[in-house]
CSV table of C-alpha atoms in Angstrom, one decimal:
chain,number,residue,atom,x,y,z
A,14,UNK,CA,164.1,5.7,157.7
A,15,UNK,CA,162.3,4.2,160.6
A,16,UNK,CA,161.4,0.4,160.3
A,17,UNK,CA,159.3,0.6,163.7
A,18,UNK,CA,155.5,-0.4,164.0
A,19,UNK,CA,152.6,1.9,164.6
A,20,UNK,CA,152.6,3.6,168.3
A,21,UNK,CA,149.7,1.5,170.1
A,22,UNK,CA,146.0,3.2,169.8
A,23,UNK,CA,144.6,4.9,173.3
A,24,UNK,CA,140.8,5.8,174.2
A,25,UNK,CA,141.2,9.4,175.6
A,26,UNK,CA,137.8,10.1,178.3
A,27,UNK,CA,138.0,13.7,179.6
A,28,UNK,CA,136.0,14.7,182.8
A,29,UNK,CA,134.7,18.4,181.4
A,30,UNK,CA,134.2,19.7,185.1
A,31,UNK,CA,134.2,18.7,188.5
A,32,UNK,CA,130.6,16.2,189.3
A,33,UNK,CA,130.2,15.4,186.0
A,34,UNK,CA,131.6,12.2,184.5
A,35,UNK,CA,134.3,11.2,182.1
A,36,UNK,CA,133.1,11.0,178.5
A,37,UNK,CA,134.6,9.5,175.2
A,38,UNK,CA,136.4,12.5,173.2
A,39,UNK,CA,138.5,10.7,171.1
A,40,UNK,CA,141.3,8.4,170.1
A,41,UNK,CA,145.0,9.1,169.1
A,42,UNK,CA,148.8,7.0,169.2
A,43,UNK,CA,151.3,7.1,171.7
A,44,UNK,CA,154.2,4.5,172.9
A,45,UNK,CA,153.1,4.9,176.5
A,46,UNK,CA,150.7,5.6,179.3
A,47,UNK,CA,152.5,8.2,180.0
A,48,UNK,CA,152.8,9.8,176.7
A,49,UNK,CA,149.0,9.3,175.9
A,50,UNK,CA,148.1,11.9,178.8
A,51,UNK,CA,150.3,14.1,177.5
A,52,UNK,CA,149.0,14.2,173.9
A,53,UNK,CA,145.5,13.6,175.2
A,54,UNK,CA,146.0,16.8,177.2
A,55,UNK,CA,147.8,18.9,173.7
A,56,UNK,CA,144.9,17.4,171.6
A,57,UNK,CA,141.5,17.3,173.6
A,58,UNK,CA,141.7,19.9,176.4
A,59,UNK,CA,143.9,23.3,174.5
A,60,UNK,CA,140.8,25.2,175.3
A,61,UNK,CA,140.0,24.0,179.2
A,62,UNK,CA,137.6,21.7,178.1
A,63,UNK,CA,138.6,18.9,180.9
A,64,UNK,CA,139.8,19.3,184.3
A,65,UNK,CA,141.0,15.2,184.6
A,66,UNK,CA,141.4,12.9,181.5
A,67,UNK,CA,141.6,8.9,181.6
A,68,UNK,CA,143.8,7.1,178.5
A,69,UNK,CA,142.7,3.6,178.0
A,70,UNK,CA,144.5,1.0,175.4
A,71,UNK,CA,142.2,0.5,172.8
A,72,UNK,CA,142.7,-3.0,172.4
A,73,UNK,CA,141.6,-3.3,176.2
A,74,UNK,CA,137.9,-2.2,175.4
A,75,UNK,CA,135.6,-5.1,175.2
A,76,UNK,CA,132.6,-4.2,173.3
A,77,UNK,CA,128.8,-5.7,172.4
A,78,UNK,CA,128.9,-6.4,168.7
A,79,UNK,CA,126.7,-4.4,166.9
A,80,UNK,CA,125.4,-7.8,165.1
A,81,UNK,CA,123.6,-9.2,167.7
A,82,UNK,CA,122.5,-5.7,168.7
A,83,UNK,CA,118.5,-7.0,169.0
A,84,UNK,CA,118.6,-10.5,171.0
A,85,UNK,CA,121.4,-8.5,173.2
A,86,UNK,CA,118.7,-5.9,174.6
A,87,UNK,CA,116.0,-7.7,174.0
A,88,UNK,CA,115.3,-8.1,177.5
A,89,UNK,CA,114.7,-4.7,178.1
A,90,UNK,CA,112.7,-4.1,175.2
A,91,UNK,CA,109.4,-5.9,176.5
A,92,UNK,CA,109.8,-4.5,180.4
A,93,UNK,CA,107.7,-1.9,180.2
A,94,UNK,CA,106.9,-1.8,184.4
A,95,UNK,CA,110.6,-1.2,185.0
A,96,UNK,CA,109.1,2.7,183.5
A,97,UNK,CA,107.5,5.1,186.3
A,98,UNK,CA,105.0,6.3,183.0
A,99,UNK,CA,103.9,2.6,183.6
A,100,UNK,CA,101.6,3.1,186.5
A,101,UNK,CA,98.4,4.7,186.4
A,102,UNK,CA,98.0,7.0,189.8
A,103,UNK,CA,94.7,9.0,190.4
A,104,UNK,CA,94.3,12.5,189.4
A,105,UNK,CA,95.5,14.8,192.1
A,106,UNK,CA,97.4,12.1,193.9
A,107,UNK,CA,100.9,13.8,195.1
A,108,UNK,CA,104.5,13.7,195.5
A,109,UNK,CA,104.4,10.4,193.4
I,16,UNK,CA,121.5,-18.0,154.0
I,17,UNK,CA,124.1,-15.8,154.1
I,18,UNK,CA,122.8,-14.3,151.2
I,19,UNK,CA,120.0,-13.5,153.1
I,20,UNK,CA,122.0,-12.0,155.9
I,21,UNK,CA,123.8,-9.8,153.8
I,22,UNK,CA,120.6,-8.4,152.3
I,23,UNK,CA,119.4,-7.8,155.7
I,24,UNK,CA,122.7,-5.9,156.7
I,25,UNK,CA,122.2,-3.7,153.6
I,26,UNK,CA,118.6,-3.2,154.1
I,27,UNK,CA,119.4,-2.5,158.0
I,28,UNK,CA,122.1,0.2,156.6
I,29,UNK,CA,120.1,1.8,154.1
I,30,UNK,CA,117.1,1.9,156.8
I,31,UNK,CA,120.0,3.7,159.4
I,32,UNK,CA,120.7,6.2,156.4
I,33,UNK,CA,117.5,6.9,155.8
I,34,UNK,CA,116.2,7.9,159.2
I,35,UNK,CA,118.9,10.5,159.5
I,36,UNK,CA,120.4,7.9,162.0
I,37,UNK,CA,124.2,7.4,162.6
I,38,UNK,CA,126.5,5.0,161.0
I,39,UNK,CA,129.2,3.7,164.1
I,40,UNK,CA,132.5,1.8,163.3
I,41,UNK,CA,131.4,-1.6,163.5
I,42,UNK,CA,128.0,-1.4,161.5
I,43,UNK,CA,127.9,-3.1,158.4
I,44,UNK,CA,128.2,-1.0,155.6
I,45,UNK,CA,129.0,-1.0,151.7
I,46,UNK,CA,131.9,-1.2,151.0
I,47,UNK,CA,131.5,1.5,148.9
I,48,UNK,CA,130.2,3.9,151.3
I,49,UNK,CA,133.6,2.7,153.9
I,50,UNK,CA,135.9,3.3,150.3
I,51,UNK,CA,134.3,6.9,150.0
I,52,UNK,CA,134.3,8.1,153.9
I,53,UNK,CA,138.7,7.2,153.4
I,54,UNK,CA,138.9,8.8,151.0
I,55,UNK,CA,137.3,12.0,152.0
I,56,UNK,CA,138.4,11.9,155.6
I,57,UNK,CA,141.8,11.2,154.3
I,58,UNK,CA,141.9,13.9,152.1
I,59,UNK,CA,140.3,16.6,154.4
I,60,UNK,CA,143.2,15.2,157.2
I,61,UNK,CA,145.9,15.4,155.0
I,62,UNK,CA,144.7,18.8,154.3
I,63,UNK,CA,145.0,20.1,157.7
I,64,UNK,CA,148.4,19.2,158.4
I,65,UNK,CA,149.7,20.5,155.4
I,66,UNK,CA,147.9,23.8,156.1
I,67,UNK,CA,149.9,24.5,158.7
I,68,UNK,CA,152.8,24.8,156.3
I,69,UNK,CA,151.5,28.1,154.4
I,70,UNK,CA,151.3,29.8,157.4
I,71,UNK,CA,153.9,28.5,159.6
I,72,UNK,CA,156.2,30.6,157.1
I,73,UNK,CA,155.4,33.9,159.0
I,74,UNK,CA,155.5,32.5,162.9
I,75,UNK,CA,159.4,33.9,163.0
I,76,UNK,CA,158.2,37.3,161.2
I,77,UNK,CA,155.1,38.0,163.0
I,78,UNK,CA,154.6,41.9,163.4
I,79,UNK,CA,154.1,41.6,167.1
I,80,UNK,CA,154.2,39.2,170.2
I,81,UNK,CA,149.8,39.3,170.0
I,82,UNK,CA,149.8,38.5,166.7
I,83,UNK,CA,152.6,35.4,167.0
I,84,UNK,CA,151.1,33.9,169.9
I,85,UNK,CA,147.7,33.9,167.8
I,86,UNK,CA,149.3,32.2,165.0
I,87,UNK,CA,151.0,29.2,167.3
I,88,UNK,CA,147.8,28.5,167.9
I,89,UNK,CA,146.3,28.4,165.1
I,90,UNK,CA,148.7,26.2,163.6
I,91,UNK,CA,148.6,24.3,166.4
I,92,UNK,CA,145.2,23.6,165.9
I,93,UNK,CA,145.1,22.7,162.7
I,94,UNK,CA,148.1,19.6,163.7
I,95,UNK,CA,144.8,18.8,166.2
I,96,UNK,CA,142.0,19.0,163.4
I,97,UNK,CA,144.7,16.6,161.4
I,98,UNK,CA,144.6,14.3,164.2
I,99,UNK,CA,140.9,14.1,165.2
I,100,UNK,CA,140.6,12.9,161.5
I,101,UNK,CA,143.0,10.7,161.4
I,102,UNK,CA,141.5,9.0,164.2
I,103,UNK,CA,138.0,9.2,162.6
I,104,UNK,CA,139.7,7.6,159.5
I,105,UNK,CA,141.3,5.0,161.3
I,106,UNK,CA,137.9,3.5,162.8
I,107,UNK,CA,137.4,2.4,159.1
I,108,UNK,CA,140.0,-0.1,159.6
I,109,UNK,CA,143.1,2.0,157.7
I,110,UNK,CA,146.0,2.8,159.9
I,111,UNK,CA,147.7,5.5,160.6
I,112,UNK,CA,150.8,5.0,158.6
I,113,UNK,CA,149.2,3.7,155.6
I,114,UNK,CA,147.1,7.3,155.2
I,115,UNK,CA,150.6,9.1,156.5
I,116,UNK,CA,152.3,6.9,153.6
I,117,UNK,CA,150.2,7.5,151.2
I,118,UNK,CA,149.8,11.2,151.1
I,119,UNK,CA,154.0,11.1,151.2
I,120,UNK,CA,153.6,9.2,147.8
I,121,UNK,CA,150.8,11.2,146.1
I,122,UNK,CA,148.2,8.3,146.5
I,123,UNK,CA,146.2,10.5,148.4
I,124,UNK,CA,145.5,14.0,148.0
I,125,UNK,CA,144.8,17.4,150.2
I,126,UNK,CA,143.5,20.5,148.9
I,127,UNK,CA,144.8,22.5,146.2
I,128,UNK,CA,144.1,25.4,148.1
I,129,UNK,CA,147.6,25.0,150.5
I,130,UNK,CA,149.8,25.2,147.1
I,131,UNK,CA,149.9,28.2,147.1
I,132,UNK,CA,151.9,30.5,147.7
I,133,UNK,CA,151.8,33.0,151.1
I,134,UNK,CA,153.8,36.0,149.9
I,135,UNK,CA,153.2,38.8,152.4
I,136,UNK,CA,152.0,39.0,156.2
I,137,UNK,CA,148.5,40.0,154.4
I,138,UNK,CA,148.2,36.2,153.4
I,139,UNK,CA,147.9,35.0,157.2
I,140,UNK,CA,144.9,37.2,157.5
I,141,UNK,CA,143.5,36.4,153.9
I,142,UNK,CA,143.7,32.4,154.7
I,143,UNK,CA,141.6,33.3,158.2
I,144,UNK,CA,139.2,35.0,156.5
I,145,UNK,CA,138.7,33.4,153.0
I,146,UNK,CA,140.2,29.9,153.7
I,147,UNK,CA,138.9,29.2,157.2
I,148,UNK,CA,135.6,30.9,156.0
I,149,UNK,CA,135.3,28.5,152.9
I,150,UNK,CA,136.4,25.5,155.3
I,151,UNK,CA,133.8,26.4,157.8
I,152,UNK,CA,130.8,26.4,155.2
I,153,UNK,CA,132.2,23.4,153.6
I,154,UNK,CA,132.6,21.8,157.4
I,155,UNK,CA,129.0,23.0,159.0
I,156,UNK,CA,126.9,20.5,157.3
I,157,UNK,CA,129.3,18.0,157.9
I,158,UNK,CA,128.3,17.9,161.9
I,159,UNK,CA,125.2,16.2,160.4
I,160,UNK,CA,127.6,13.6,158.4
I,161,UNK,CA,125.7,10.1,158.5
I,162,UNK,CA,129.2,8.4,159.3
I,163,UNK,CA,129.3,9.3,163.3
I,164,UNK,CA,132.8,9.9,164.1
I,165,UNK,CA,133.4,12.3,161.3
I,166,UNK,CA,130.4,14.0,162.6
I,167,UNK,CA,131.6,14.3,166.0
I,168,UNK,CA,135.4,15.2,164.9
I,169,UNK,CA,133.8,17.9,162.7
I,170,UNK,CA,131.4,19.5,165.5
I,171,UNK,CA,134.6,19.5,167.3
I,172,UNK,CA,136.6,21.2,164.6
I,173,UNK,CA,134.0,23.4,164.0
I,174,UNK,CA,134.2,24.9,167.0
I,175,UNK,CA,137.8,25.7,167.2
I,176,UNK,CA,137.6,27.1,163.2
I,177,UNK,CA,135.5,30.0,164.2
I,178,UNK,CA,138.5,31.5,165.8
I,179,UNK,CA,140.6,31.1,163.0
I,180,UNK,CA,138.0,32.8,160.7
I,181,UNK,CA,138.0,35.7,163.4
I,182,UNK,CA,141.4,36.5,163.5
I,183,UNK,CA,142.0,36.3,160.0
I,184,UNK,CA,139.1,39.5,159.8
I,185,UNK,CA,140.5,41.1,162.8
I,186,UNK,CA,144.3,41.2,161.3
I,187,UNK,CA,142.9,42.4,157.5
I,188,UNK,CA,140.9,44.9,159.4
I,189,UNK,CA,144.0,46.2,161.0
I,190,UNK,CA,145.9,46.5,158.1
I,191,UNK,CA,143.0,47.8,155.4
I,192,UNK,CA,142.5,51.0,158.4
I,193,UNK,CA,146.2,51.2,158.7
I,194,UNK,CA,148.8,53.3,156.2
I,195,UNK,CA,148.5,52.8,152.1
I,196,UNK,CA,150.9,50.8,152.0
I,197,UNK,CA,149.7,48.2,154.6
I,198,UNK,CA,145.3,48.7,152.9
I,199,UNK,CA,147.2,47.8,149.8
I,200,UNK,CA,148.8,45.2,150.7
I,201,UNK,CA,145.5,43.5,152.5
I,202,UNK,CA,144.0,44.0,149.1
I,203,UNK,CA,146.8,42.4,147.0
I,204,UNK,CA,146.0,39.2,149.1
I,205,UNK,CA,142.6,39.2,148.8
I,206,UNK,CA,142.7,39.6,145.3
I,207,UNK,CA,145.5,36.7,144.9
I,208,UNK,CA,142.8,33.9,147.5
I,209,UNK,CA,139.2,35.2,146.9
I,210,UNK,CA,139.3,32.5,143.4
I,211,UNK,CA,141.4,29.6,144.7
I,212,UNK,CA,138.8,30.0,147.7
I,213,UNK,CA,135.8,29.6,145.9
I,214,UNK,CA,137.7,26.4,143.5
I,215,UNK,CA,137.5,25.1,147.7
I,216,UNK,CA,134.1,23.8,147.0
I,217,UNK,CA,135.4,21.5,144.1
I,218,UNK,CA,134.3,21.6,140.7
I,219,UNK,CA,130.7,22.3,139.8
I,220,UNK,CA,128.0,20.2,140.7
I,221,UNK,CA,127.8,18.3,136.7
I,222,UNK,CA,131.3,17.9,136.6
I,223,UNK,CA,131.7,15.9,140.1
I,224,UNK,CA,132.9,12.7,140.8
I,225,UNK,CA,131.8,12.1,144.0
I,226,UNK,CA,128.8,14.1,144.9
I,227,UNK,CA,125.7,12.6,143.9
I,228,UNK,CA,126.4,9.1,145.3
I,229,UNK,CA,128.1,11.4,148.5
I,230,UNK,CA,124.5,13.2,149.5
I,231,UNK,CA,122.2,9.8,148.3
I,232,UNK,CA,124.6,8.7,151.4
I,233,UNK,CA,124.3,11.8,153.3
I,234,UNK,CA,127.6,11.9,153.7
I,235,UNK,CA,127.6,15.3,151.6
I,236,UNK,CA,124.3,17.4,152.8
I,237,UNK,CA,124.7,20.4,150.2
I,238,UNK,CA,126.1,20.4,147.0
I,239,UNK,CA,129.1,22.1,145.6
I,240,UNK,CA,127.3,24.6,144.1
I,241,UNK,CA,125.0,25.5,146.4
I,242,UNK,CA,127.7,25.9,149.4
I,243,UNK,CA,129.9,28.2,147.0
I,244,UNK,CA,127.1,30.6,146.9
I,245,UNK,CA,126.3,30.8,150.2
I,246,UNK,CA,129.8,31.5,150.7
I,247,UNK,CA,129.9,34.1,148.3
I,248,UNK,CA,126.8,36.2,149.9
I,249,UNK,CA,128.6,35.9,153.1
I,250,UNK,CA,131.6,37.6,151.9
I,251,UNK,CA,130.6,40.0,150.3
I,252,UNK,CA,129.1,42.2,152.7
I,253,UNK,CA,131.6,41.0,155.1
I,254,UNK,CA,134.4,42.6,152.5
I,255,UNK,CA,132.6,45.9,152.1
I,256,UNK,CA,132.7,46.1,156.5
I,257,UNK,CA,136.6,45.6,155.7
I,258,UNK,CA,136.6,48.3,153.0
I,259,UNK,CA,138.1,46.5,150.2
I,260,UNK,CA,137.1,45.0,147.3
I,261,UNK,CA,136.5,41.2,145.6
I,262,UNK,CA,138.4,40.9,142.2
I,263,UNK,CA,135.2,40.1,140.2
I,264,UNK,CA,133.5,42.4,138.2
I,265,UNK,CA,130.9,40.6,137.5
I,266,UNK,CA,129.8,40.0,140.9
I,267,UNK,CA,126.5,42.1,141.5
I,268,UNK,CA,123.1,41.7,143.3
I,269,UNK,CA,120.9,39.5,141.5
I,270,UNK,CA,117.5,40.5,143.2
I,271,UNK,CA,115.2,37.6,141.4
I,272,UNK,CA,117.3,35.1,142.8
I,273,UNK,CA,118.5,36.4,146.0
I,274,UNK,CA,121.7,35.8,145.4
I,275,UNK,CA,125.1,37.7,144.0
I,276,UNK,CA,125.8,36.8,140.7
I,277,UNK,CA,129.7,35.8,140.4
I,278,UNK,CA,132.0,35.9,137.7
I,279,UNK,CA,133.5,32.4,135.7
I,280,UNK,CA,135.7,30.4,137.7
I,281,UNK,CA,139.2,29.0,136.2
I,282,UNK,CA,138.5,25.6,136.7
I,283,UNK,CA,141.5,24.8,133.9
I,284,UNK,CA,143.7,26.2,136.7
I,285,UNK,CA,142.2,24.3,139.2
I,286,UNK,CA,142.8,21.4,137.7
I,287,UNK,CA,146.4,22.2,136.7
I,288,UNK,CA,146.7,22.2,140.8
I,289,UNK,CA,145.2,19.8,141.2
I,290,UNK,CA,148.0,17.6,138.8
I,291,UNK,CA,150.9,19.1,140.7
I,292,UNK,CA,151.5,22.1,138.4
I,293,UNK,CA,150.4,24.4,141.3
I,294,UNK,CA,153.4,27.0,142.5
I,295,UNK,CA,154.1,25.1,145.7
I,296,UNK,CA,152.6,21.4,145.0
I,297,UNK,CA,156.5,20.2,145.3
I,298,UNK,CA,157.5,22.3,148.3
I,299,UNK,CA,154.9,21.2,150.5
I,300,UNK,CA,154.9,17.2,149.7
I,301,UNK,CA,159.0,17.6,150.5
I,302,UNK,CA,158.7,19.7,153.4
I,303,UNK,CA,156.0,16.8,155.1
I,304,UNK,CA,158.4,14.0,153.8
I,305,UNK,CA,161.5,15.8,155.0
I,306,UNK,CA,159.3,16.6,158.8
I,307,UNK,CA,158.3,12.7,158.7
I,308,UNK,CA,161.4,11.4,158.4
I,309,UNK,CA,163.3,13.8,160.7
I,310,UNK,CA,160.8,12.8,163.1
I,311,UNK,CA,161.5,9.5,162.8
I,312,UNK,CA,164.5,9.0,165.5
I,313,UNK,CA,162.1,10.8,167.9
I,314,UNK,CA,159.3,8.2,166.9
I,315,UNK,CA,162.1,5.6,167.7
I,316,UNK,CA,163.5,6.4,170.7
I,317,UNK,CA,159.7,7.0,172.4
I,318,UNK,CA,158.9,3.3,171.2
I,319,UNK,CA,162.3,2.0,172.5
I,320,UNK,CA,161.7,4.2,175.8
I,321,UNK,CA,157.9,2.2,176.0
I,322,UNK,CA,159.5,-1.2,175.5
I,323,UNK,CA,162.9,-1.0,177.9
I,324,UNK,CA,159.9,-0.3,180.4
I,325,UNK,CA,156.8,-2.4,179.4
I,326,UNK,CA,160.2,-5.4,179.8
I,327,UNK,CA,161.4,-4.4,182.9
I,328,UNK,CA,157.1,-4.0,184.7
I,329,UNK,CA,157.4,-7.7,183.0
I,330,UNK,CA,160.5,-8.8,185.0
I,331,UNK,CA,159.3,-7.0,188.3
I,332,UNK,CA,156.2,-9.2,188.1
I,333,UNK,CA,157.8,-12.5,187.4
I,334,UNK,CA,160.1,-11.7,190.2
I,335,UNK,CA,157.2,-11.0,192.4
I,336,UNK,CA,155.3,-14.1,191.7
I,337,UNK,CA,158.7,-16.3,191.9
């Protein structure tokens, strides 16, 4: 029986085509970089769904916790003018 | 106060659930609600992998090259559907080995569907058909899951299942328009999976466990029930095109309701299955045991492989910097 601890956890972004960026698919285990591209290739892209595919350890994602999820984008919230739909332009006014 | 913070998570949860809004890993959330998504996304994971097993038995027998290369596939597949769950599951904050260990020791289960038994090459397309079709109606509504990584695994899975179903027709198809003996034999097996199918939508909707707290959650968006007839109107046309028959003869029209009447299902056999008394409960929980721990030296040697060179990337640098 094996006594070892759990492969380490890798994010797996695929690139679908060429001009369009990489996007989250999933996660899955591997020892190694080199291993996660391989899975990430047998387990997100067996139908052509990616033509490149980053791995990234999980534990190397820094993420905005979801608790302070209003005071963190506050700011935004109460900038309407950063909006084009802010202005008011004349009827008939064009290529504006 | 952190009372008062707790009610505000709950009522911020509830709020999220109620405006058809997604649930993400780190939310708050009962812990309840966490307990119940393991569970089920443990279960339906657990039930993938040890599908494979069923229909694995006829990748050396396969009647042609077509038809092999087909089945890899598919049972490839269904090693990925295991895994997208298992990662789904894992975002709940259980690892990987802990839901591997636990279906190895019965703590968990998988469906009772995969104990049986697949006798002839008929089986492989009955289980495409039946099986992948049950799965998929089960598996639809569950795109729209309230948790958001089982949804987005399950849109995924989704996807690839339609092909499964598919293949499963095309092969009983072949067979049913091929010689008597090979029609007969495409009946046998859909007369041996057309009940343990429709058992797939677990018991009826009084007698479950789960399923009212499940939809009041939205994790569950149809009841047992109602999915089992929808499944069953779907077939049967779908059996007539394949010119063979369901073993129910009480299945008929019913034109008030606009729905086929079906006959009584075993459920005392389901839930002698469900125990372990099933034909094949023991042979597929040794066969995963036996693949896990034959596995193991390869799991070993990969880690060992990762650490000789994360060390010597670690010396390299010191040296650099020295």
């Amino acid at each position: 029986m094996s006594s070892s601890t759990e492969w380490p956890l890798w994010e797996v972004f695929v690139r679908s085509r060429r001009g369009l960026s990489h996007t989250h698919a999933g996660s899955l285990h591997a020892p190694d970089a080199e291993m996660a591209l391989r899975n990430a290739r047998d387990l997100y892209t067996r139908r052509g769904e990616g033509v490149s595919i980053w791995v990234v350890p999980s534990t190397a994602i820094t993420a905005s916790s979801p608790d302070e999820k209003d005071p963190f984008f506050e700011p935004a919230a109460d900038k309407p003018y950063r909006h084009p739909t802010f202005y008011e332009i004349p009827e008939g006014v064009k290529h504006l | 106060m952190t009372v008062v913070t707790a009610d505000a998570y709950e009522a911020a949860f509830d709020a999220a659930v109620a405006a058809d809004e997604r649930i993400e890993p780190r939310d708050w959330m009962p812990e309840a609600y966490r307990a119940s998504l393991v569970r089920q996304m443990a279960q339906h994971a657990h039930s993938e992998i040890i599908g494979m097993q069923p229909e694995a038995n006829w990748i050396t027998r396969a009647p042609s090259l077509r038809r092999k290369a087909i089945l890899m596939a598919k049972v490839q597949d269904e090693a990925g559907h295991g895994l997208y769950l298992y990662s789904a599951a894992e975002t709940l904050g259980t690892g990987r080995d802990e839901l591997l260990d636990k279906l190895h020791t019965g703590r968990q289960k998988y469906s009772s569907i995969f104990n049986y038994p697949t006798l002839t090459w008929a089986d492989v397309g009955a289980i495409g058909w039946l099986v992948d079709g049950a799965a998929i109606t089960n598996q639809v509504p569950l795109c729209r899951c309230s948790y958001g990584p089982y949804a987005r695994a399950m849109v995924r899975i989704c996807k690839e299942e339609s092909f499964h179903q598919r293949q499963g027709y095309e092969l009983l198809l072949t067979l049913s328009r091929g010689t008597p003996e090979q029609h007969a034999m495409a009946q046998d097996a859909v007369d041996r999976w057309w009940w343990p199918s429709l058992m797939m939508f677990g018991p009826p909707d009084d007698a479950s466990a789960h399923s009212a707290q499940s939809m009041a959650w939205k994790i569950k968006r149809h009841s047992n029930d109602e999915l089992r007839q929808r499944f069953v109107d779907i077939c049967v046309p779908q059996a007539q095109s394949l010119g063979l028959t369901l073993p129910d003869p009480d299945l008929r029209w019913n034109e008030e309701r606009g729905h086929h009447d079906f006959g009584a299902i075993d459920w005392a056999e389901f839930q002698d299955v469900l125990k372990g008394n099933g034909p094949c409960n023991e042979q597929r929980i040794n066969q995963r045991r036996r693949a896990h721990e034959e596995g193991a030296w390869v799991r070993d040697a990969a880690a060992a492989y990762a650490d000789k060179h994360q060390a010597a990337l670690h010396t390299e640098s010191v040296e650099a910097t020295a």
